[in-house]
């Protein structure tokens, strides 16, 4: 009985204008949308309108995929709208209840509903003041946030989640980012900067972006000296750091320093801050602000006292709120700003906790704008992951101007400051330091790191040869060790040398030099864990193998520079003059080089060193291992 009453009620409600729904479907398919538009204007009871609209809209969607517009009678529809809100709507479903004044202007209501025929409304040709309008039956998306999945390794973004990055193919690196719509950003009342942090709240004292105008290159560089382009870093330590930075500290630069925990990043930056604050002959002492989100002011002061830093213009501050940090920097107007570390600071207007991907990215972008507008260089400390990369999104290294890595072995006191990215200089530079009780000290002779401590009672040792390699613009002397063991169960083992390169050199020695080393187990090693990847060390590897196999030690003071070809010939390598000059400065008396560059190297007038040229491996053996 209940089912029958329900069916009758639905049939009565859906009977409009003398047609039932089944008849309406047939007529619509025959007569098209024009009949449906005419039928809708004959609606007398607004209570049937929603049921009829739902049925009619479904039929029209089956016929067309375009947005559907249905003309209605504005007088009857307006009478019904007195109970609805005055906010703009995009469809009938967006209308919601609210208390509005019944005496509101009729034209304002027509505009808020969405009528599009403005000309006919103002013409007055219709006795009711305007012609029938249209209500668009599309529901707009408002106030929704956009979700993007970003790879924390390479920065590739996708609209949906994938198990692995489709660019670098790493698994589990896709992280979710939610970006608010433009309307929500404007509703927050700030100037949209793209980072979720409004300059009106934290950077209002900076120059407005609208005042910046394009400048000619000649006007920019006219009258500017080298001292104005760079902030000098005096002293041995300062010169070493300045050379890695490309000649000094560029004003307005953003520098990121990464390294393993406990490697000495905070110590390095505290020494740099002291040098900048003390000034130089060209610059007076100026304040430097050192911010730490990991240590208290007392802990930083204790480390500075141990390092004997007594600079008056060095200011310490412990905070993690980036907006508060920038306000303090504005009042102090420092020559440089140091933040230790970027993973500990946060912005209140950005979602996520400190150290998260979103916070790290937005804090770095805010500091970049601060550095460029205030012309104050900013140093950032970045933590590294287990893989050795700086923690956070990969785009972090693209935002900053300079990326430096502080490297070193756990069992060694030596530290290497290497440049990975530098917009103001070369990335080939390398700084060598030694960790001491008073901080990092410059190593005057970096080659001593890689040369073994030889027995003072012996003038010669078998199986040892010295190679000259380049790292950036610096040349290093490293020691190659070889051992030929007859009857060994292990045929070959290398450490610090590319296995394929070692196999090629051993094969050339057997074929071109005539050494019968097939039945010997050959072991190769580079002293102090150094990795030899340059071809300039080929000649030293061959000399060490020959020395061990012939049991003829190489005299002290002999260095080898050259590449070996498959024909046994000795080839030249780049920067021969730089390498030979380094060998001469370190007290070596002989240097074996390719025959093709012998005359040009002798023209350098290096009286304290003898240049020996060799065309092939046979000449090498005759020149070095003759009795």
XYZ file of C-alpha atoms in Angstrom:
627
model
C 0.000 0.000 0.000
C 2.814 2.400 0.898
C 4.600 1.681 -2.358
C 1.444 2.367 -4.361
C 0.885 5.746 -2.581
C 4.488 6.722 -3.204
C 4.156 5.923 -6.898
C 0.973 7.965 -7.196
C 2.561 10.917 -5.397
C 5.615 10.892 -7.683
C 3.376 10.623 -10.723
C 1.271 13.589 -9.573
C 4.300 15.758 -8.821
C 6.020 14.992 -12.113
C 2.908 15.722 -14.171
C 3.603 19.219 -15.504
C 1.768 21.137 -18.164
C -0.448 18.142 -19.050
C 2.455 15.813 -19.789
C 3.846 12.973 -17.750
C 7.540 12.226 -17.549
C 7.342 9.338 -19.995
C 5.506 11.500 -22.522
C 7.931 14.344 -21.883
C 10.910 12.092 -22.678
C 9.321 11.139 -26.008
C 8.456 14.703 -26.927
C 11.888 15.934 -25.940
C 13.606 13.404 -28.136
C 11.361 14.407 -31.056
C 11.018 18.160 -30.688
C 14.378 18.908 -29.072
C 15.422 21.543 -26.619
C 13.065 24.231 -27.996
C 10.017 22.339 -26.732
C 11.634 21.861 -23.333
C 12.401 25.599 -23.053
C 8.803 26.475 -23.910
C 7.469 23.924 -21.452
C 9.594 25.309 -18.629
C 8.100 28.788 -19.019
C 4.606 27.335 -18.444
C 5.413 26.155 -14.924
C 2.757 27.435 -12.562
C 3.753 25.821 -9.311
C 7.327 26.413 -8.121
C 7.107 23.325 -5.902
C 7.339 21.185 -9.029
C 10.279 23.119 -10.458
C 13.127 21.224 -8.722
C 11.694 17.807 -9.655
C 11.142 18.946 -13.229
C 14.604 20.583 -13.434
C 16.304 17.385 -12.268
C 14.531 15.274 -14.888
C 14.992 17.798 -17.675
C 18.624 18.403 -16.870
C 19.351 14.675 -16.990
C 17.695 14.400 -20.407
C 19.670 17.326 -21.786
C 22.968 15.944 -20.511
C 22.291 12.772 -22.467
C 21.895 14.822 -25.636
C 24.800 17.277 -25.237
C 28.083 17.502 -23.311
C 28.149 21.322 -23.359
C 26.990 23.518 -20.452
C 23.170 23.677 -20.485
C 21.194 26.932 -20.144
C 17.454 26.896 -19.580
C 15.317 30.093 -19.936
C 12.893 30.685 -17.053
C 10.265 33.226 -16.132
C 12.109 35.852 -14.047
C 8.996 37.206 -12.273
C 7.929 33.896 -10.795
C 11.503 32.923 -10.049
C 12.189 36.184 -8.226
C 9.184 35.686 -5.982
C 10.739 32.442 -4.884
C 14.193 33.983 -4.390
C 13.177 36.409 -1.642
C 14.087 33.712 0.868
C 17.572 33.120 -0.568
C 20.953 34.772 0.017
C 22.112 37.804 -1.920
C 25.513 36.217 -2.679
C 26.362 35.366 -6.304
C 25.378 31.878 -7.424
C 26.435 29.801 -10.372
C 23.481 27.417 -10.433
C 20.206 26.645 -8.724
C 21.930 24.240 -6.346
C 24.189 26.997 -4.981
C 21.261 28.928 -3.516
C 21.092 28.830 0.289
C 18.759 30.282 2.912
C 19.348 33.638 4.574
C 17.333 36.612 5.819
C 17.326 39.346 3.198
C 15.342 42.520 2.912
C 12.272 42.037 0.681
C 12.520 45.635 -0.537
C 15.987 45.190 -2.132
C 16.567 46.544 -5.579
C 15.155 44.231 -8.265
C 17.978 44.858 -10.720
C 20.609 44.000 -8.095
C 18.876 40.658 -7.473
C 18.745 39.937 -11.181
C 22.471 40.522 -11.456
C 23.247 38.298 -8.467
C 21.233 35.431 -9.900
C 23.394 35.454 -13.024
C 21.192 36.857 -15.840
C 23.327 37.485 -18.890
C 21.083 39.539 -21.202
C 21.936 42.997 -19.836
C 20.980 44.923 -22.952
C 17.427 43.584 -23.105
C 17.053 44.243 -19.369
C 17.857 47.928 -19.802
C 15.998 48.496 -23.047
C 12.538 48.571 -21.453
C 10.864 46.827 -24.414
C 9.378 44.237 -22.116
C 6.495 45.459 -19.892
C 8.209 43.821 -16.939
C 11.401 45.775 -17.575
C 13.612 43.047 -19.073
C 13.548 39.918 -21.216
C 13.864 36.383 -19.840
C 17.439 35.662 -18.736
C 19.443 32.503 -18.412
C 20.714 30.528 -15.442
C 23.845 28.508 -16.162
C 23.473 24.946 -14.944
C 27.222 24.502 -14.234
C 28.416 24.349 -10.676
C 31.725 26.184 -10.226
C 34.501 25.050 -7.922
C 35.257 27.678 -5.330
C 37.651 27.693 -2.405
C 39.288 24.405 -3.271
C 43.015 23.802 -2.738
C 45.287 22.328 -5.366
C 47.233 19.214 -4.376
C 50.602 18.571 -6.005
C 52.950 15.641 -5.434
C 56.615 16.717 -5.574
C 59.670 14.463 -5.625
C 61.987 15.446 -2.777
C 64.972 14.119 -4.710
C 64.754 15.839 -8.119
C 61.859 18.305 -7.679
C 59.622 16.715 -10.345
C 55.895 17.405 -9.724
C 52.821 15.378 -10.592
C 49.116 15.986 -10.232
C 48.555 12.607 -8.588
C 50.522 10.215 -6.401
C 52.777 7.593 -7.941
C 54.735 4.902 -6.176
C 57.966 6.190 -7.687
C 59.138 9.406 -9.336
C 58.611 9.274 -13.091
C 61.666 11.492 -13.659
C 64.406 10.001 -11.428
C 62.631 6.655 -10.823
C 63.270 6.752 -7.063
C 60.727 4.982 -4.864
C 58.962 6.691 -1.954
C 60.160 10.231 -2.718
C 56.809 11.754 -3.776
C 55.578 14.146 -1.059
C 52.252 15.957 -0.948
C 51.972 19.755 -1.164
C 48.688 21.682 -0.871
C 48.496 25.072 -2.524
C 45.609 27.377 -1.680
C 43.588 29.061 -4.393
C 44.207 32.638 -5.427
C 40.980 33.754 -3.886
C 41.928 32.403 -0.494
C 45.343 34.034 -0.787
C 43.814 37.400 -1.544
C 41.291 36.971 1.244
C 44.115 36.646 3.744
C 44.860 40.331 3.227
C 48.528 40.053 2.218
C 50.517 40.631 -0.865
C 50.839 37.276 -2.537
C 54.475 36.316 -2.773
C 54.069 32.727 -3.832
C 55.423 31.352 -0.571
C 52.499 31.618 1.786
C 54.306 34.392 3.702
C 52.997 37.897 3.198
C 55.512 40.678 3.034
C 53.028 42.957 4.688
C 53.496 41.075 7.952
C 57.226 40.388 8.153
C 58.995 42.286 5.372
C 57.042 45.542 5.237
C 60.201 47.554 5.882
C 61.861 46.261 2.703
C 61.727 48.316 -0.527
C 58.588 47.767 -2.559
C 58.956 45.551 -5.615
C 57.036 48.022 -7.762
C 59.776 50.671 -7.335
C 62.392 48.460 -9.027
C 62.969 49.422 -12.664
C 65.159 47.860 -15.377
C 68.686 49.276 -15.560
C 71.290 49.323 -18.308
C 74.265 47.045 -17.802
C 76.655 49.948 -18.349
C 74.884 51.972 -15.650
C 75.105 49.078 -13.191
C 78.820 48.416 -13.574
C 79.892 52.049 -14.056
C 81.959 53.361 -11.184
C 81.791 50.149 -9.113
C 85.102 48.755 -7.866
C 86.015 45.174 -7.034
C 85.768 45.976 -3.323
C 82.115 46.923 -3.779
C 81.342 43.684 -5.627
C 82.895 41.572 -2.867
C 83.234 41.605 0.910
C 86.859 40.751 1.650
C 87.799 38.037 4.143
C 91.319 38.826 5.454
C 93.810 36.391 6.964
C 94.911 32.891 5.987
C 91.583 31.372 6.958
C 89.613 34.130 5.235
C 91.635 33.855 2.026
C 91.036 30.112 1.870
C 87.277 30.551 2.262
C 87.218 33.519 -0.140
C 88.961 31.469 -2.844
C 86.286 28.769 -2.588
C 83.572 31.446 -2.800
C 85.108 32.824 -5.988
C 87.143 35.763 -4.675
C 85.172 36.901 -1.652
C 81.664 37.185 -0.247
C 79.159 38.669 -2.703
C 76.672 41.134 -1.111
C 73.084 39.907 -1.200
C 74.077 36.286 -1.812
C 72.386 33.244 -0.254
C 74.933 30.568 0.679
C 74.045 27.028 1.762
C 76.626 24.931 3.638
C 76.009 21.221 4.084
C 77.895 18.409 5.782
C 77.625 15.432 8.087
C 76.709 15.971 11.762
C 79.760 17.001 13.776
C 81.903 17.757 10.715
C 82.398 21.390 11.796
C 79.746 23.464 9.995
C 78.913 25.621 13.026
C 82.600 26.085 13.802
C 83.290 27.171 10.225
C 80.477 29.730 10.217
C 81.409 31.098 13.640
C 84.936 31.771 12.380
C 83.586 33.380 9.194
C 81.271 35.567 11.284
C 84.207 36.686 13.419
C 86.293 37.645 10.382
C 83.454 39.626 8.777
C 82.628 41.438 12.033
C 86.266 42.435 12.662
C 86.505 44.121 9.271
C 89.625 44.713 7.216
C 91.772 47.510 5.844
C 89.061 48.348 3.311
C 86.064 47.991 5.639
C 85.389 49.058 9.195
C 84.044 46.626 11.817
C 80.326 45.995 11.365
C 77.736 43.889 13.200
C 77.144 40.268 12.203
C 74.060 38.418 13.438
C 74.462 34.712 14.240
C 71.124 32.899 14.662
C 70.911 29.393 16.115
C 67.803 27.287 16.370
C 69.659 24.331 17.890
C 71.836 25.909 20.588
C 71.322 28.513 23.260
C 73.264 31.748 23.377
C 75.330 30.429 26.297
C 76.357 27.323 24.351
C 77.452 29.392 21.359
C 79.373 31.694 23.691
C 81.147 28.721 25.266
C 82.303 27.491 21.868
C 83.438 30.987 20.884
C 85.445 31.249 24.111
C 87.142 27.917 23.357
C 88.012 29.228 19.890
C 89.274 32.505 21.449
C 86.845 34.693 19.539
C 86.444 38.070 21.280
C 84.745 40.100 18.539
C 82.553 42.870 19.929
C 80.418 43.269 16.799
C 79.305 39.618 16.740
C 75.702 39.310 17.965
C 74.132 36.006 19.038
C 70.441 35.189 19.050
C 68.578 31.914 19.620
C 65.215 31.671 17.836
C 63.270 29.564 15.343
C 60.634 32.096 14.284
C 61.816 33.426 10.923
C 59.579 36.499 11.069
C 61.068 37.444 14.441
C 64.575 36.801 13.086
C 64.047 39.133 10.136
C 62.657 41.853 12.403
C 65.772 41.601 14.585
C 67.961 41.767 11.489
C 66.099 44.877 10.323
C 66.787 46.709 13.597
C 70.448 45.643 13.713
C 71.212 46.055 9.973
C 74.098 43.529 10.034
C 76.800 43.078 7.427
C 75.972 39.357 7.271
C 73.262 37.039 8.625
C 73.969 33.432 9.633
C 71.172 30.916 10.329
C 72.037 27.577 11.912
C 70.136 25.728 10.589
C 67.459 26.081 7.894
C 65.729 22.902 9.157
C 64.976 24.525 12.540
C 63.295 27.785 11.436
C 59.649 28.121 10.472
C 57.028 30.567 9.226
C 53.760 30.887 11.097
C 51.737 31.417 7.927
C 52.989 28.199 6.295
C 51.550 24.802 7.110
C 53.756 22.037 8.456
C 56.309 21.781 11.221
C 59.860 23.099 11.156
C 62.079 20.954 8.970
C 59.227 19.808 6.744
C 59.480 20.043 2.991
C 57.066 22.957 2.720
C 58.608 24.919 5.583
C 62.178 24.462 4.321
C 61.244 25.586 0.817
C 59.228 28.631 1.875
C 61.719 29.761 4.527
C 64.531 29.608 1.972
C 62.481 31.581 -0.551
C 61.748 34.241 2.077
C 65.418 34.524 3.017
C 66.318 34.830 -0.670
C 63.993 37.828 -1.053
C 65.428 39.313 2.145
C 68.995 38.954 0.873
C 68.281 40.432 -2.562
C 66.287 43.412 -1.286
C 68.482 44.287 1.704
C 71.822 43.398 -0.001
C 72.835 41.432 3.102
C 74.575 38.064 2.519
C 72.886 35.159 4.278
C 74.563 31.891 5.314
C 72.413 28.803 5.822
C 73.402 25.520 7.452
C 71.759 22.474 5.911
C 71.548 19.002 7.408
C 72.327 16.050 5.155
C 70.561 12.729 4.677
C 72.064 9.245 4.895
C 72.857 9.431 1.185
C 74.916 12.605 1.754
C 72.451 15.032 0.133
C 71.100 18.140 1.855
C 67.818 17.343 3.596
C 64.693 18.901 2.149
C 63.396 19.275 -1.389
C 65.933 19.173 -4.188
C 64.668 22.559 -5.338
C 66.401 24.020 -2.262
C 69.772 23.881 -4.045
C 68.239 25.636 -7.055
C 66.994 28.556 -4.930
C 70.291 29.474 -3.268
C 73.252 31.141 -4.989
C 76.088 29.038 -3.578
C 76.179 25.445 -2.302
C 79.222 24.359 -0.265
C 79.950 20.957 1.245
C 82.254 20.395 4.197
C 83.708 16.907 3.887
C 86.072 14.745 5.913
C 86.729 11.253 7.171
C 85.644 10.285 10.661
C 89.133 9.092 11.591
C 90.867 12.133 10.088
C 91.184 15.683 11.371
C 91.342 17.167 7.867
C 88.318 18.925 6.359
C 87.689 19.777 2.695
C 85.438 22.709 1.758
C 84.181 22.011 -1.756
C 81.978 24.197 -3.981
C 79.152 22.365 -5.772
C 77.278 25.410 -7.107
C 78.520 28.987 -7.350
C 76.835 31.779 -9.294
C 79.703 34.146 -8.527
C 82.733 32.005 -9.285
C 84.147 28.642 -10.273
C 83.087 25.347 -8.750
C 86.579 23.876 -9.191
C 88.022 25.414 -6.031
C 88.806 23.414 -2.904
C 89.691 24.565 0.601
C 91.752 22.339 2.926
C 91.521 22.749 6.715
C 92.528 20.846 9.819
C 90.329 20.657 12.901
C 92.191 21.779 16.015
C 91.216 22.843 19.534
C 90.991 26.474 18.452
C 88.822 25.678 15.396
C 89.628 25.105 11.745
C 93.165 25.908 10.616
C 94.404 26.269 7.047
C 96.670 23.499 5.745
C 99.608 25.170 4.018
C 100.786 21.938 2.317
C 97.732 19.895 1.277
C 99.911 17.295 -0.446
C 101.225 16.200 2.942
C 97.801 14.758 3.699
C 98.104 12.096 1.031
C 101.824 11.255 1.313
C 102.614 8.440 3.729
C 105.032 8.838 6.601
C 108.076 7.082 5.202
C 110.757 5.445 7.280
C 113.440 8.057 8.026
C 116.141 5.368 8.177
C 115.492 4.279 4.569
C 116.011 6.420 1.503
C 113.982 4.176 -0.798
C 110.875 1.965 -0.611
C 109.772 -0.556 -3.263
C 106.314 -0.334 -4.832
C 105.672 3.331 -4.021
C 105.188 6.107 -6.594
C 103.978 9.707 -6.306
C 101.309 11.033 -8.714
C 100.301 14.672 -9.259
C 96.534 15.230 -9.616
C 94.345 18.312 -9.846
C 91.242 19.115 -7.806
C 89.809 22.331 -9.157
C 92.627 24.830 -9.421
C 94.743 23.091 -6.784
C 97.289 20.362 -7.393
C 97.873 17.514 -4.950
C 100.558 14.902 -4.625
C 99.224 11.471 -3.723
C 101.021 8.218 -3.102
C 100.204 5.079 -5.099
C 101.172 1.733 -3.562
C 101.557 -1.559 -5.470
C 102.362 -5.117 -4.434
C 103.114 -8.058 -6.741
C 102.810 -11.343 -4.844
C 103.786 -14.572 -6.693
C 101.479 -17.518 -6.097
C 98.748 -15.458 -4.425
C 95.238 -16.913 -4.367
C 93.841 -13.454 -5.172
C 94.644 -12.475 -8.736
C 93.888 -8.770 -8.409
C 92.596 -6.284 -5.815
C 92.433 -2.485 -6.085
C 91.518 0.201 -3.568
C 91.149 3.855 -4.572
C 91.731 3.158 -8.266
C 89.127 2.346 -10.903
C 89.205 -1.407 -11.478
C 88.783 -1.082 -15.250
C 91.625 1.437 -15.418
C 93.928 -0.805 -13.387
C 93.156 -3.814 -15.614
C 94.025 -1.797 -18.715
C 97.360 -0.593 -17.297
C 98.316 -4.138 -16.219
C 97.439 -5.498 -19.684
C 99.543 -2.784 -21.372
C 102.513 -3.577 -19.101
C 102.335 -7.251 -20.068
C 101.903 -6.634 -23.788
C 103.896 -3.475 -24.555
C 106.560 -3.497 -21.794
C 107.093 -7.277 -21.762
C 106.605 -7.778 -18.016
C 105.675 -11.370 -17.087
C 103.250 -10.606 -14.271
C 100.525 -13.077 -15.260
C 101.273 -15.413 -12.339
C 101.394 -12.653 -9.719
C 98.634 -11.381 -7.531
C 98.549 -7.591 -7.942
C 97.339 -5.271 -5.179
C 96.908 -1.531 -5.683
C 96.137 1.097 -3.044
C 96.057 4.891 -2.721
C 97.373 6.229 0.590
C 95.003 7.768 3.147
C 91.841 6.650 1.364
C 92.207 9.044 -1.561
C 90.284 8.115 -4.732
C 92.349 8.438 -7.901
C 89.984 9.129 -10.788
C 92.193 11.270 -13.026
C 94.157 9.746 -15.905
C 97.227 11.757 -14.887
C 97.950 9.028 -12.328
C 98.394 6.260 -14.924
C 102.157 6.715 -15.100
C 102.517 6.500 -11.297
C 100.424 3.286 -11.199
C 102.607 1.669 -13.864
C 105.811 2.777 -12.097
C 104.603 1.361 -8.744
C 103.756 -2.022 -10.325
C 107.137 -2.162 -12.058
C 108.925 -1.241 -8.810
C 107.224 -4.022 -6.858
C 107.640 -6.656 -9.600
C 111.304 -5.814 -10.271
C 111.949 -5.304 -6.527
C 113.660 -2.075 -7.458
C 112.594 0.828 -5.218
C 111.957 4.244 -6.700
C 114.298 6.902 -5.261
C 112.878 9.692 -3.136
C 112.028 12.975 -4.808
C 110.609 11.508 -8.038
C 107.053 12.329 -9.217
C 105.139 10.992 -12.227
C 102.696 12.854 -14.481
C 101.150 11.308 -17.583
C 98.463 9.146 -19.162
C 99.103 5.717 -20.683
C 97.545 4.663 -23.994
C 96.814 1.157 -25.234
C 99.945 1.261 -27.397
C 102.128 1.862 -24.351
C 102.696 5.521 -25.255
C 102.791 8.233 -22.603
C 100.304 11.056 -23.267
C 100.113 14.573 -21.905
C 97.421 15.824 -19.496
C 95.988 19.323 -18.863
C 97.779 21.936 -16.721
C 101.225 20.408 -16.913
C 102.898 23.690 -15.885
C 100.777 23.955 -12.739
C 101.536 20.366 -11.737
C 105.293 20.631 -12.288
C 105.462 23.932 -10.386
C 103.773 22.290 -7.398
C 106.249 19.405 -7.493
C 109.149 21.843 -7.524
C 107.771 23.864 -4.593
C 107.442 20.723 -2.462
C 111.130 19.854 -2.812
C 111.069 17.083 -5.439
C 114.191 16.905 -7.627
C 112.882 14.817 -10.555
C 109.600 14.691 -12.496
C 108.798 12.121 -15.212
C 106.544 13.628 -17.902
C 105.522 12.849 -21.522
C 108.234 13.513 -24.106
C 105.997 15.927 -26.034
C 106.010 18.545 -23.245
C 109.589 18.139 -22.055
C 110.972 21.173 -23.892
C 108.120 23.500 -22.885
C 108.488 22.530 -19.218
C 112.244 23.070 -19.270
C 111.551 26.597 -20.531
C 109.928 27.406 -17.166
C 113.460 27.754 -15.713
C 112.790 25.501 -12.730
C 116.417 24.983 -11.739
C 115.673 22.950 -8.624
C 113.968 20.102 -10.537
C 115.040 17.809 -13.408
C 112.475 17.127 -16.163
C 112.643 13.595 -17.614
C 110.661 12.953 -20.805
C 109.475 9.478 -21.851
C 107.719 8.398 -25.042
C 106.546 4.974 -23.849
C 106.727 2.505 -20.969
C 110.022 0.983 -22.091
C 111.711 4.391 -21.831
C 110.102 4.829 -18.413
C 111.627 1.563 -17.159
C 115.049 2.412 -18.581
C 115.026 5.942 -17.114
C 113.851 5.069 -13.596
C 114.977 1.503 -12.962
C 118.449 1.472 -14.513
C 121.184 0.129 -12.300
